[in-house]
PDB file of C-alpha atoms in Angstrom:
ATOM      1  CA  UNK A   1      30.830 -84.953  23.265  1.00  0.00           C
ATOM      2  CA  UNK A   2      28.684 -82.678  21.116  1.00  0.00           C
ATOM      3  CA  UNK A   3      26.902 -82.003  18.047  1.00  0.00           C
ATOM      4  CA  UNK A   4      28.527 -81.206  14.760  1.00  0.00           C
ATOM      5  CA  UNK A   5      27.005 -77.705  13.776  1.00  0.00           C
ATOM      6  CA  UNK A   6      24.458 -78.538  10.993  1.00  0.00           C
ATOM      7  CA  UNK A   7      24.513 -82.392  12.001  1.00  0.00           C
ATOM      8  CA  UNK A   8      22.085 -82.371  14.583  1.00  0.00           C
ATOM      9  CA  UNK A   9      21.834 -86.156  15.600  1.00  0.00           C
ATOM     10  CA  UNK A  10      18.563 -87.889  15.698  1.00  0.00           C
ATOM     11  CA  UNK A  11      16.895 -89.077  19.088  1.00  0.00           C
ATOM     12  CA  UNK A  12      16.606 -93.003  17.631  1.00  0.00           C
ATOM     13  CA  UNK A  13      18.640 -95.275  17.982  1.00  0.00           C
ATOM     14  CA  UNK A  14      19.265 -97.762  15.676  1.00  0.00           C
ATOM     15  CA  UNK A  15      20.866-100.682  18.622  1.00  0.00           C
ATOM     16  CA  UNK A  16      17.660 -99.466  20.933  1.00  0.00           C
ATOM     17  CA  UNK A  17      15.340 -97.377  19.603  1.00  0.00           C
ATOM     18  CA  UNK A  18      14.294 -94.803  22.154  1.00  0.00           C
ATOM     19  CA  UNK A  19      15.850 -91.991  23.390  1.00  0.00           C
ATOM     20  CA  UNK A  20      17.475 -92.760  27.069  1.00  0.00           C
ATOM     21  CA  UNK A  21      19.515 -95.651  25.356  1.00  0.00           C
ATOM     22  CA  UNK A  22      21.421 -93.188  22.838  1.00  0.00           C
ATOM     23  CA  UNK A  23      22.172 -91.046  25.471  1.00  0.00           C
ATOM     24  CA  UNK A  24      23.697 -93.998  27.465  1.00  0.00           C
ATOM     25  CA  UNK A  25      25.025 -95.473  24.102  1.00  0.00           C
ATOM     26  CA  UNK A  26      26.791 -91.993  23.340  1.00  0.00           C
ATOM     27  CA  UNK A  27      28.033 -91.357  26.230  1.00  0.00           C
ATOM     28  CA  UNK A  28      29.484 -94.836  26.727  1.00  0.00           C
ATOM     29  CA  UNK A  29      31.631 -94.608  23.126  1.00  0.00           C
ATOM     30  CA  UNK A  30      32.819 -91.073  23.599  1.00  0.00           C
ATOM     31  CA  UNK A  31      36.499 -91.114  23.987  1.00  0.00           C
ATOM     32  CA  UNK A  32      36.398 -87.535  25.741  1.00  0.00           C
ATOM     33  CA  UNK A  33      36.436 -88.772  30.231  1.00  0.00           C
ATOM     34  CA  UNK A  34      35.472 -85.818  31.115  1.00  0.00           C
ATOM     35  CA  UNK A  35      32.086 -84.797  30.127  1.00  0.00           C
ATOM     36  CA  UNK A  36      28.826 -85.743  29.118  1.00  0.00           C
ATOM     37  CA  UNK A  37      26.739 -83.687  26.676  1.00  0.00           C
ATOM     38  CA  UNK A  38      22.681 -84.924  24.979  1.00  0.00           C
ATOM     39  CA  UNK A  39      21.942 -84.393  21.667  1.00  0.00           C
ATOM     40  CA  UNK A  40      18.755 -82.454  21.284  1.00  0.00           C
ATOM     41  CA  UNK A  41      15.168 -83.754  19.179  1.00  0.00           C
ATOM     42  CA  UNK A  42      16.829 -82.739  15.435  1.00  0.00           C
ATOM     43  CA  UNK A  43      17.181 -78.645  16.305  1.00  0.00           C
ATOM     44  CA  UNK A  44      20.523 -76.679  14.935  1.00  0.00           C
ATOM     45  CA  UNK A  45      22.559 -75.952  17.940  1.00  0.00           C
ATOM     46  CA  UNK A  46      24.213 -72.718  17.822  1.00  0.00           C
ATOM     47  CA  UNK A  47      28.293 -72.957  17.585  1.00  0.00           C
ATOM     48  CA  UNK A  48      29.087 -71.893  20.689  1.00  0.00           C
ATOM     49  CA  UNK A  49      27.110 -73.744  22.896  1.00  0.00           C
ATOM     50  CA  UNK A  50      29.672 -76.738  23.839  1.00  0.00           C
ATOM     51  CA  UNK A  51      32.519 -74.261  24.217  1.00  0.00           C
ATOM     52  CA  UNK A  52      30.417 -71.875  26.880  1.00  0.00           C
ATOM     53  CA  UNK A  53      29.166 -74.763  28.787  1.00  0.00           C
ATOM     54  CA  UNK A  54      32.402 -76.314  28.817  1.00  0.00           C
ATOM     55  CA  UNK A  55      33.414 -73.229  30.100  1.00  0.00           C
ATOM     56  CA  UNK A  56      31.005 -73.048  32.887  1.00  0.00           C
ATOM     57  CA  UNK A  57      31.730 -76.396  33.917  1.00  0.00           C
ATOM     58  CA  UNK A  58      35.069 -75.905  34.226  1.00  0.00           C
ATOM     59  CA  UNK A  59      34.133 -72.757  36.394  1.00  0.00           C
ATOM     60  CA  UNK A  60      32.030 -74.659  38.581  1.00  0.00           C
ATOM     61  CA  UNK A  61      34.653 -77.411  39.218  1.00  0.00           C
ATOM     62  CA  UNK A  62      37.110 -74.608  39.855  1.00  0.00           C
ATOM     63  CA  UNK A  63      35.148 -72.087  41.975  1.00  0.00           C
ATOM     64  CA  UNK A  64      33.752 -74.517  43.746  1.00  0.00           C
ATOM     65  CA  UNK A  65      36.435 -77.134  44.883  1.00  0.00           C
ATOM     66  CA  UNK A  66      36.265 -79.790  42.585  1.00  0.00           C
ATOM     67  CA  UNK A  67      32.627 -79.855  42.510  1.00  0.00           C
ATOM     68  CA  UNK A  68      31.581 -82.159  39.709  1.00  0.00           C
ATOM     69  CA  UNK A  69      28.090 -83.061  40.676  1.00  0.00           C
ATOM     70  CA  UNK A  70      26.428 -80.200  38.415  1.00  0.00           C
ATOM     71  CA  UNK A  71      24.283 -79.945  35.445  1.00  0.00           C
ATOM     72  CA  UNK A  72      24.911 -77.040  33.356  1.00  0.00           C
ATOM     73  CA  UNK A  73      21.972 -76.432  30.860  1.00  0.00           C
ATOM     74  CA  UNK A  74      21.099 -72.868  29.008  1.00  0.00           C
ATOM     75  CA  UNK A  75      18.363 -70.773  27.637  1.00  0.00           C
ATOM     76  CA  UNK A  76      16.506 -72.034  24.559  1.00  0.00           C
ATOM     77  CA  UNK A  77      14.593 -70.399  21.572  1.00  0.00           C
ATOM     78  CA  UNK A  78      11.702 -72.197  21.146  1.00  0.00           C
ATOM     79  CA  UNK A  79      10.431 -73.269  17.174  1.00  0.00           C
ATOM     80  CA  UNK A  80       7.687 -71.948  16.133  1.00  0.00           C
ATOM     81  CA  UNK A  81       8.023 -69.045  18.649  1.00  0.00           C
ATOM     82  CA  UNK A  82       4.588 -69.169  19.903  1.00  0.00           C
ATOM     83  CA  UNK A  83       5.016 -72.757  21.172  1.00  0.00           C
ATOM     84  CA  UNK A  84       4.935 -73.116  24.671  1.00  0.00           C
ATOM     85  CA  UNK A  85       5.170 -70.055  25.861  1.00  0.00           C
ATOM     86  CA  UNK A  86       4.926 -69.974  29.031  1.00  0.00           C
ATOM     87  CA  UNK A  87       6.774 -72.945  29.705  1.00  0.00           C
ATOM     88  CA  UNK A  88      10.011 -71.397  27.544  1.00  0.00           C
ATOM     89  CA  UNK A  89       9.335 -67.927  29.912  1.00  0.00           C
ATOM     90  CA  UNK A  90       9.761 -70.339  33.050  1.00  0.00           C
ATOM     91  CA  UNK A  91      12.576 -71.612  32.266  1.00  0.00           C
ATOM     92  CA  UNK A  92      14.628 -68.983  30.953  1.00  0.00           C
ATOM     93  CA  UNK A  93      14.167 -66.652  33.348  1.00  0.00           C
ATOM     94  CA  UNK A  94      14.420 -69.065  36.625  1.00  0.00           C
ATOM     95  CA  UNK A  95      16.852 -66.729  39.172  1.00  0.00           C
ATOM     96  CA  UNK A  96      19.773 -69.255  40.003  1.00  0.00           C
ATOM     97  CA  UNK A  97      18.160 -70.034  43.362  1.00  0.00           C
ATOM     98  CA  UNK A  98      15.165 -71.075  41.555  1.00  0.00           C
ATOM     99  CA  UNK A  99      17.093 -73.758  39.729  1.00  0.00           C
ATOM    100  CA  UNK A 100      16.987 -75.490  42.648  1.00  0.00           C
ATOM    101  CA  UNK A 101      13.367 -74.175  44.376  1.00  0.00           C
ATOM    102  CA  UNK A 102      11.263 -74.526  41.756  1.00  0.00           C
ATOM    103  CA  UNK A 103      11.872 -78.723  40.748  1.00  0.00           C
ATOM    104  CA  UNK A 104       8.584 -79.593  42.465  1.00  0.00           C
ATOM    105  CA  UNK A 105       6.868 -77.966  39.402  1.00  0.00           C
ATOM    106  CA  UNK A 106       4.516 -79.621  36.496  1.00  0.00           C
ATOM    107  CA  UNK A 107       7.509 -78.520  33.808  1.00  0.00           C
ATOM    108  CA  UNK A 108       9.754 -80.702  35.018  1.00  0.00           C
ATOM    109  CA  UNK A 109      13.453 -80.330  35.281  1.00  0.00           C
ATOM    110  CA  UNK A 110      14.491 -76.613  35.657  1.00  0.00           C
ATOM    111  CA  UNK A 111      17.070 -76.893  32.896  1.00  0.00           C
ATOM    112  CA  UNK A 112      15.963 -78.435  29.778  1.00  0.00           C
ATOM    113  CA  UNK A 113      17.320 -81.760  29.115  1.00  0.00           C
ATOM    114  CA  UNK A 114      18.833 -81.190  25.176  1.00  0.00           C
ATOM    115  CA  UNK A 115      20.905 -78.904  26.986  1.00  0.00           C
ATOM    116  CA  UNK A 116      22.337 -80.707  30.168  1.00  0.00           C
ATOM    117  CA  UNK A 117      26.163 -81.070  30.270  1.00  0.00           C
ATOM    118  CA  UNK A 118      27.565 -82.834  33.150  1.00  0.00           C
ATOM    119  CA  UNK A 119      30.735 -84.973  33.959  1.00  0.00           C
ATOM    120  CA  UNK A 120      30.531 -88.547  33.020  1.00  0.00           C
ATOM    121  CA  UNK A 121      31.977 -89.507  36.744  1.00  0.00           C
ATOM    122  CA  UNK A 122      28.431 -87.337  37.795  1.00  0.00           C
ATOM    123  CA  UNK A 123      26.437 -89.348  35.290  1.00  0.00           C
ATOM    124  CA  UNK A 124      27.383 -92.782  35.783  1.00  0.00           C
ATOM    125  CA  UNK A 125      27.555 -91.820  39.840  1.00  0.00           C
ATOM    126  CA  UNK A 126      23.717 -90.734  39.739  1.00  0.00           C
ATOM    127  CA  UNK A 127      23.260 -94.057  37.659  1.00  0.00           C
ATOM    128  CA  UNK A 128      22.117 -93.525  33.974  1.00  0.00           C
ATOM    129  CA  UNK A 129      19.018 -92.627  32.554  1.00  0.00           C
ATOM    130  CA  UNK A 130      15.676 -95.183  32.865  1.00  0.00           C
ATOM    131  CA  UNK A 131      15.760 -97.280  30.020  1.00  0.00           C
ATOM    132  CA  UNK A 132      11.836 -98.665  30.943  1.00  0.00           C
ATOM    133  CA  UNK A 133      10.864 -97.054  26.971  1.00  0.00           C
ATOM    134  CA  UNK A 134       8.383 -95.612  25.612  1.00  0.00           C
ATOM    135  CA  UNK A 135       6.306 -93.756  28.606  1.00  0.00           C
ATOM    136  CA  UNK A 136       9.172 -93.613  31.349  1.00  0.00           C
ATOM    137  CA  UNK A 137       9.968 -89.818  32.252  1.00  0.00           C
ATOM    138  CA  UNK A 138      13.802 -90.678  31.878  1.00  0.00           C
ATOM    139  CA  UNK A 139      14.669 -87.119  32.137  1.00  0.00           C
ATOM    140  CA  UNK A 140      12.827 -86.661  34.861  1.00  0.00           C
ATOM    141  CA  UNK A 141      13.851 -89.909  36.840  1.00  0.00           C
ATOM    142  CA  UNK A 142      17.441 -88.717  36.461  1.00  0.00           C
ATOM    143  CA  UNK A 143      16.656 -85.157  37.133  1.00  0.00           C
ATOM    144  CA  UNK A 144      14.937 -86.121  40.015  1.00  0.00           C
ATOM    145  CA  UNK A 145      17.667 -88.887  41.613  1.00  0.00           C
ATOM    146  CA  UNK A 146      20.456 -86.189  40.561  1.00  0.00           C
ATOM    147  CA  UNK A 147      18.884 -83.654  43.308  1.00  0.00           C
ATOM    148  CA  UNK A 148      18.634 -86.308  45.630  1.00  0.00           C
ATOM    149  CA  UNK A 149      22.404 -87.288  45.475  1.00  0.00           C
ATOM    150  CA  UNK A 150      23.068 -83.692  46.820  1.00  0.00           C
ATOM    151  CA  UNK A 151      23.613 -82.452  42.497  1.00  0.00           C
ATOM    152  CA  UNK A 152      23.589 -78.509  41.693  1.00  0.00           C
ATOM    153  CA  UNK A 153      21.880 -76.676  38.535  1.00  0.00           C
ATOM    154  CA  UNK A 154      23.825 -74.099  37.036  1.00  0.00           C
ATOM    155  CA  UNK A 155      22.211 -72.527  33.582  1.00  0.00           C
ATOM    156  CA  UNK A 156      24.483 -70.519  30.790  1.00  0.00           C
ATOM    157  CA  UNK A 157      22.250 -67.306  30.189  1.00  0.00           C
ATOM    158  CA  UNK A 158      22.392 -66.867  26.751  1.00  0.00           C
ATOM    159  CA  UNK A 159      20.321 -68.675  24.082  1.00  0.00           C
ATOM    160  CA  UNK A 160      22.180 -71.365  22.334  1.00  0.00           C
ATOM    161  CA  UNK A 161      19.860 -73.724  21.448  1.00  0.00           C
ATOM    162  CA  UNK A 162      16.725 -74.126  19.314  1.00  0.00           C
ATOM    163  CA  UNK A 163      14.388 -76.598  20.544  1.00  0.00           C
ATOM    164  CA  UNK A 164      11.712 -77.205  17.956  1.00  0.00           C
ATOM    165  CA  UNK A 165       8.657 -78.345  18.962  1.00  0.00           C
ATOM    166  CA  UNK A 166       6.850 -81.463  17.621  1.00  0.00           C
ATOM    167  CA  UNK A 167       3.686 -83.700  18.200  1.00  0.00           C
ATOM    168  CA  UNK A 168       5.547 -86.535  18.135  1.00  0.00           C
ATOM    169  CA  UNK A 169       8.291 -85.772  20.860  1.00  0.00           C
ATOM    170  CA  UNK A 170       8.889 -88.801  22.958  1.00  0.00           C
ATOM    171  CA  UNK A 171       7.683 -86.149  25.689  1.00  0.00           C
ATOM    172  CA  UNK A 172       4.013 -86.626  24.624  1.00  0.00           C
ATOM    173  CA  UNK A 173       4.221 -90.481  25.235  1.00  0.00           C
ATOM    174  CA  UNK A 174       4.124 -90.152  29.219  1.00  0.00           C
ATOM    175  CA  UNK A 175       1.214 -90.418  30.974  1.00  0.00           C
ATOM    176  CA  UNK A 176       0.002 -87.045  32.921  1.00  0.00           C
ATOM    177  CA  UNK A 177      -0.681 -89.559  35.913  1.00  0.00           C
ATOM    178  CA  UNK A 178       2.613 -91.348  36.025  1.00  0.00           C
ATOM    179  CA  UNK A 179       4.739 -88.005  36.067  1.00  0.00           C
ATOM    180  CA  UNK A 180       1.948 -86.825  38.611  1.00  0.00           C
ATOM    181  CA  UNK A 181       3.134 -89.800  40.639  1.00  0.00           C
ATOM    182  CA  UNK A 182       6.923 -89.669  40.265  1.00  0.00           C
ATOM    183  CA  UNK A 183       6.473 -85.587  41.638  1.00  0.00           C
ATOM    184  CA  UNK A 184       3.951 -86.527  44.544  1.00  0.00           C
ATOM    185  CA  UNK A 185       6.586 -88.864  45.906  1.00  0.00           C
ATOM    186  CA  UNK A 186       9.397 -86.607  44.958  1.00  0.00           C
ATOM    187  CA  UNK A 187       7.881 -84.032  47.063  1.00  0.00           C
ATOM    188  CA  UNK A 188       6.939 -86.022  49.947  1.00  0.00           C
ATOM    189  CA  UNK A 189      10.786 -87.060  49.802  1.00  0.00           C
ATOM    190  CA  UNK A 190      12.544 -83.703  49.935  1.00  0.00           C
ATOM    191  CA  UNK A 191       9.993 -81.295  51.007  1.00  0.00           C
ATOM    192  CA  UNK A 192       7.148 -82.515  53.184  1.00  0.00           C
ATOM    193  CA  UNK A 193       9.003 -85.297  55.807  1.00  0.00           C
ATOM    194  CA  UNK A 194      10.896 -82.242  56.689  1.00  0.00           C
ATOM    195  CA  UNK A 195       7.726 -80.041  58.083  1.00  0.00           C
ATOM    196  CA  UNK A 196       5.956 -81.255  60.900  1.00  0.00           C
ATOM    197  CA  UNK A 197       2.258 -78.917  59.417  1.00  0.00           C
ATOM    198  CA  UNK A 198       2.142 -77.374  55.809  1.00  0.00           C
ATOM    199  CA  UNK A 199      -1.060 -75.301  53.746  1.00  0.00           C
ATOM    200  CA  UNK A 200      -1.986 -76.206  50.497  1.00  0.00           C
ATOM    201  CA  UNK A 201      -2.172 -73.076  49.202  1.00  0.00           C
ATOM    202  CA  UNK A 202      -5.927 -74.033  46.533  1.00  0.00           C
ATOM    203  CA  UNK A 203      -8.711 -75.230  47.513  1.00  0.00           C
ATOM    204  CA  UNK A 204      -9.670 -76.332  44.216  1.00  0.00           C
ATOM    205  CA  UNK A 205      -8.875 -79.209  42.039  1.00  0.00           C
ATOM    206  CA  UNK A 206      -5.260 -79.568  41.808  1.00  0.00           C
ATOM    207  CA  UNK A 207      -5.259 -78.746  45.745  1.00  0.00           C
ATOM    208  CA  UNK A 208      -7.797 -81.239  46.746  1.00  0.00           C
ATOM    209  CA  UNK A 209      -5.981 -83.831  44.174  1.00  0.00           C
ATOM    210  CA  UNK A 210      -2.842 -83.651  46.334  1.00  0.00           C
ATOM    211  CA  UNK A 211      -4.425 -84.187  49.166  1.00  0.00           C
ATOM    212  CA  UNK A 212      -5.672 -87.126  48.200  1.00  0.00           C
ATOM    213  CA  UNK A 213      -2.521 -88.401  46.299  1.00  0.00           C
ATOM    214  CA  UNK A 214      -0.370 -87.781  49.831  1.00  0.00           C
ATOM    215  CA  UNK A 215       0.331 -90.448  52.071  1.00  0.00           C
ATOM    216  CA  UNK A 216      -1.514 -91.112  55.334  1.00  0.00           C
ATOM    217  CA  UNK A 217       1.348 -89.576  57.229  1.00  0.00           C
ATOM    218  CA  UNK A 218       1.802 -86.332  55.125  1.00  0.00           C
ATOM    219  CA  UNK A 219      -2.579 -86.047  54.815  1.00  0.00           C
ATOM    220  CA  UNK A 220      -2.554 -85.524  58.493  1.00  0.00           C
ATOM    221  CA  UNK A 221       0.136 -82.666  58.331  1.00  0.00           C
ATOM    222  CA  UNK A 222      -2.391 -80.374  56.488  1.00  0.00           C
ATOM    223  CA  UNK A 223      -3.366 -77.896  58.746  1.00  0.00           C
ATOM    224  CA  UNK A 224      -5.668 -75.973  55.985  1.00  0.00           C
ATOM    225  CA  UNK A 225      -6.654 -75.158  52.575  1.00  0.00           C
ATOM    226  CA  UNK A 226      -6.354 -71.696  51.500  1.00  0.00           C
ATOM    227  CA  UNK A 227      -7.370 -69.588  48.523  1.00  0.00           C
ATOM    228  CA  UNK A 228      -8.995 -66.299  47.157  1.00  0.00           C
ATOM    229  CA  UNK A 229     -12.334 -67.527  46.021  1.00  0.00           C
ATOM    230  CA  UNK A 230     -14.951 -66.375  48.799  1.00  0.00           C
ATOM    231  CA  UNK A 231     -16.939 -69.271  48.158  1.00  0.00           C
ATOM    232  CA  UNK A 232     -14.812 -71.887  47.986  1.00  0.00           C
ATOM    233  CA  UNK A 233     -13.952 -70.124  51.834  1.00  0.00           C
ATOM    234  CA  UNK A 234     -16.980 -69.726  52.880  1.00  0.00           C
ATOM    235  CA  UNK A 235     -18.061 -73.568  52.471  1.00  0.00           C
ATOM    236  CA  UNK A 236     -15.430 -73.571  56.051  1.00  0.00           C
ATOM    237  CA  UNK A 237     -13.906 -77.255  54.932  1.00  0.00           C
ATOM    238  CA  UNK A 238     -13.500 -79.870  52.568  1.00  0.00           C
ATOM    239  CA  UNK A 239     -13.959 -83.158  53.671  1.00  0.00           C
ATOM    240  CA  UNK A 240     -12.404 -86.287  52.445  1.00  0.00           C
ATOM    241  CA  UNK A 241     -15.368 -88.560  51.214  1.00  0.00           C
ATOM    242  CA  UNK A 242     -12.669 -91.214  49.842  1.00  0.00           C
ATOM    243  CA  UNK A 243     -11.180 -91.783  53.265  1.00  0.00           C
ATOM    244  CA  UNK A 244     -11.842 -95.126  56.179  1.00  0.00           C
ATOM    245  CA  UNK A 245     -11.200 -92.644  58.755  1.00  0.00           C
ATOM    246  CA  UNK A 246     -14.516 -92.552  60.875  1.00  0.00           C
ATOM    247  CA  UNK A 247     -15.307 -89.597  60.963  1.00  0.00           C
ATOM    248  CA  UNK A 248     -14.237 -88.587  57.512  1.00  0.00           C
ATOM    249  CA  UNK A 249     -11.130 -85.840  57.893  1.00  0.00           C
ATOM    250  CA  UNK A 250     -12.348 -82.473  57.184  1.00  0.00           C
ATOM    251  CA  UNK A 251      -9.867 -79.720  56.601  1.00  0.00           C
ATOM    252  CA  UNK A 252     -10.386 -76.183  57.006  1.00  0.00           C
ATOM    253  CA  UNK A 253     -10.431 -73.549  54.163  1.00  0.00           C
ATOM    254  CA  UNK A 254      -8.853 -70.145  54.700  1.00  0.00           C
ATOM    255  CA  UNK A 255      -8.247 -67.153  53.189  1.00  0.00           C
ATOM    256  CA  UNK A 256      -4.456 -66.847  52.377  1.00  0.00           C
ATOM    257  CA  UNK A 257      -3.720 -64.099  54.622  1.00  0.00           C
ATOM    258  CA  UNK A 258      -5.228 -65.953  57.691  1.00  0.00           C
ATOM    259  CA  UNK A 259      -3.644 -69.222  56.561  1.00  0.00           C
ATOM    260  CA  UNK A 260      -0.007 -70.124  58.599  1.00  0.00           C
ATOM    261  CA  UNK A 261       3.727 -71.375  56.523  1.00  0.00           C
ATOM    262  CA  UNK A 262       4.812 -73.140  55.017  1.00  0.00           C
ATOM    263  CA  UNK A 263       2.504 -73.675  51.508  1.00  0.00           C
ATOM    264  CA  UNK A 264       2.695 -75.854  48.863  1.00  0.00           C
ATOM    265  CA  UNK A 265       1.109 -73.524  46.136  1.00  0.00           C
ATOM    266  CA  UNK A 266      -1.006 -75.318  43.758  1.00  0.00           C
ATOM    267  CA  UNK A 267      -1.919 -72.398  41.879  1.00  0.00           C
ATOM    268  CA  UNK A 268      -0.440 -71.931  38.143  1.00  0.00           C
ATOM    269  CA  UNK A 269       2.731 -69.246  37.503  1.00  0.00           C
ATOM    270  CA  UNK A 270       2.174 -66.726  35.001  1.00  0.00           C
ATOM    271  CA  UNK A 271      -1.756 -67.008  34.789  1.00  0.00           C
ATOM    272  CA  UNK A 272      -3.650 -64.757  36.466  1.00  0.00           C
ATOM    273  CA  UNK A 273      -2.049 -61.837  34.939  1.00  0.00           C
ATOM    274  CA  UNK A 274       0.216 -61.256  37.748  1.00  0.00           C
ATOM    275  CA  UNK A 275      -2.957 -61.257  40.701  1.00  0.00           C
ATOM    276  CA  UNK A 276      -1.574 -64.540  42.564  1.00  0.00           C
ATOM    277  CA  UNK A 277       2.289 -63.283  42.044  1.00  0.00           C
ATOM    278  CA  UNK A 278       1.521 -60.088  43.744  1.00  0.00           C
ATOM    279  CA  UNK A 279      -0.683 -61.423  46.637  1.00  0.00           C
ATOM    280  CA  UNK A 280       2.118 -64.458  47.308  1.00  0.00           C
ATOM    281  CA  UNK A 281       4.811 -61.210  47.845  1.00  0.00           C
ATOM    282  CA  UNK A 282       2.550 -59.944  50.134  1.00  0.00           C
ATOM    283  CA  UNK A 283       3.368 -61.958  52.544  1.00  0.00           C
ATOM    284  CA  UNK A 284       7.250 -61.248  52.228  1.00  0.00           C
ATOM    285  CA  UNK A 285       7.999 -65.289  52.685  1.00  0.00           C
ATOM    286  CA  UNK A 286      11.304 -67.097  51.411  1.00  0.00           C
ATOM    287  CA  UNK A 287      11.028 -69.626  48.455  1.00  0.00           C
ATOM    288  CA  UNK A 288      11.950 -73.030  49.491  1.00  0.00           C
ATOM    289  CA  UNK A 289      11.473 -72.418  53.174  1.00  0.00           C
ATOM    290  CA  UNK A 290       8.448 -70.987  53.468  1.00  0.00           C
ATOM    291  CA  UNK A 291       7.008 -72.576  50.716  1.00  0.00           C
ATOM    292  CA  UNK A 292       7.203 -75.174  47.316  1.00  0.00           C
ATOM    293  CA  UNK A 293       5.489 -74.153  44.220  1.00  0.00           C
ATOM    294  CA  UNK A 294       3.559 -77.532  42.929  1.00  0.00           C
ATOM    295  CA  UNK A 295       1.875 -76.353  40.125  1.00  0.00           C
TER     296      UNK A 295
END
């Protein structure tokens, strides 16, 4: 199922009035078995996009023994071009390993959702979207429960879809803390019961708030902070005021270079003007083994 060029479809639905039920109720009344494809916030798609991603999918399915348990998104142009900028950069350029590395990150889903296509067998295997309303991360959820069921991220690299922005996207309805909770849990799922000792690569806020938002279990695999700023170092710990432990648990702060694999890197892509980017391939490590991006 896709759009009619020039008849974008509109994310409300009259039966339920938010968006995860007209992507259930369109995908339940298409006649086509095969394949599942979301309408985008009103943006003019361009007229290839269902044939190339229906070509990919096909390609996947083929190349890869009847694998159906892929979403195939693509690159987007973003409307007004200045909007979220760095957030379009991240996810157009994303290597195809990265697809799959990166999902820890604040931006969600490394394909954009108006874009996913997928088999309806995948869909209604991984179990629907969330249909909680306004303030569920639906994409998310089903992003999220799609990697767990073993699912692969494949992305067409050419631009065929312009995704306007707007202040009133459904998007802006979900709370920073409950998508903060959904990828603290997500993490501690796929990433952290898997290491026995990890480094939370900031010793600032967003380090010191995962700390805090980890389990029991996964606080006491931190081996150390680590960071760049000499006097966040030089303080030699941070301790945990919030905790019941007696004596409070105090963690020690390192430099990066003296700090030990594997990280979860709290620190922002794309920010410092390429500082953190160049000191991270310093230390010649391998993305999703030797550490998570969390930022």
């Amino acid at each position: 199922m896709s759009e009619e060029v020039g008849a974008p479809m509109s994310p409300i639905s009259a039966a339920g009035g938010h968006v995860p039920f007209l992507h259930e109720e369109l995908c339940d009344r298409d006649s086509v078995p095969a394949k599942c494809k979301w309408p985008a916030a009103p943006s003019p798609p361009v007229p290839d996009n269902p044939q190339l991603q229906s070509r990919a999918s096909l390609d996947s399915i083929i190349g890869e023994g009847c694998r159906i348990q892929v979403i195939i998104g693509c690159q987007v142009r973003r409307e007004p071009l200045d909007s979220t900028e760095r957030y379009t950069r991240w996810i157009n350029n994303l290597t195809p390993g990265q697809l799959l590395t990166q999902v820890f990150t604040s931006h969600g889903p490394t394909v954009i959702m108006p874009t996913w296509f997928c088999s309806r067998e995948w869909f209604c295997h991984v179990g629907k979207f969330d249909e909680g309303g306004k303030g569920v991360p639906e994409d998310l959820l089903f992003f999220y429960e799609h990697i767990r069921k073993g699912g692969g991220v494949f992305r067409v690299d050419q631009c065929l879809l312009q995704y306007r922005y707007h202040p009133q996207a459904a998007t802006h309805s979900v709370l920073e803390g409950t998508i903060w909770n959904h990828r603290v849990r997500f993490l501690e799922d796929r990433a952290l019961k898997h290491w026995t000792s990890f480094t939370i690569w900031n010793a600032g806020k967003q380090g010191r708030k995962l700390y805090r938002s980890l389990s029991t279990a996964n606080q006491k695999k931190v081996a150390a902070f680590c960071d760049v700023d000499e006097n966040k170092i030089a303080k030699g710990f941070y301790t945990y005021q919030e905790s019941k432990e007696r004596p409070k648990p105090q963690i020690p702060i390192q430099h990066f270079r003296d700090a030990t694999p594997p990280f979860i890197i709290c620190v922002k892509l794309d920010l410092t003007g390429g500082g953190f980017e160049e000191n991270l391939a310093t230390l010649h490590l391998k993305e999703g083994l030797d550490y998570h991006h969390f930022n």
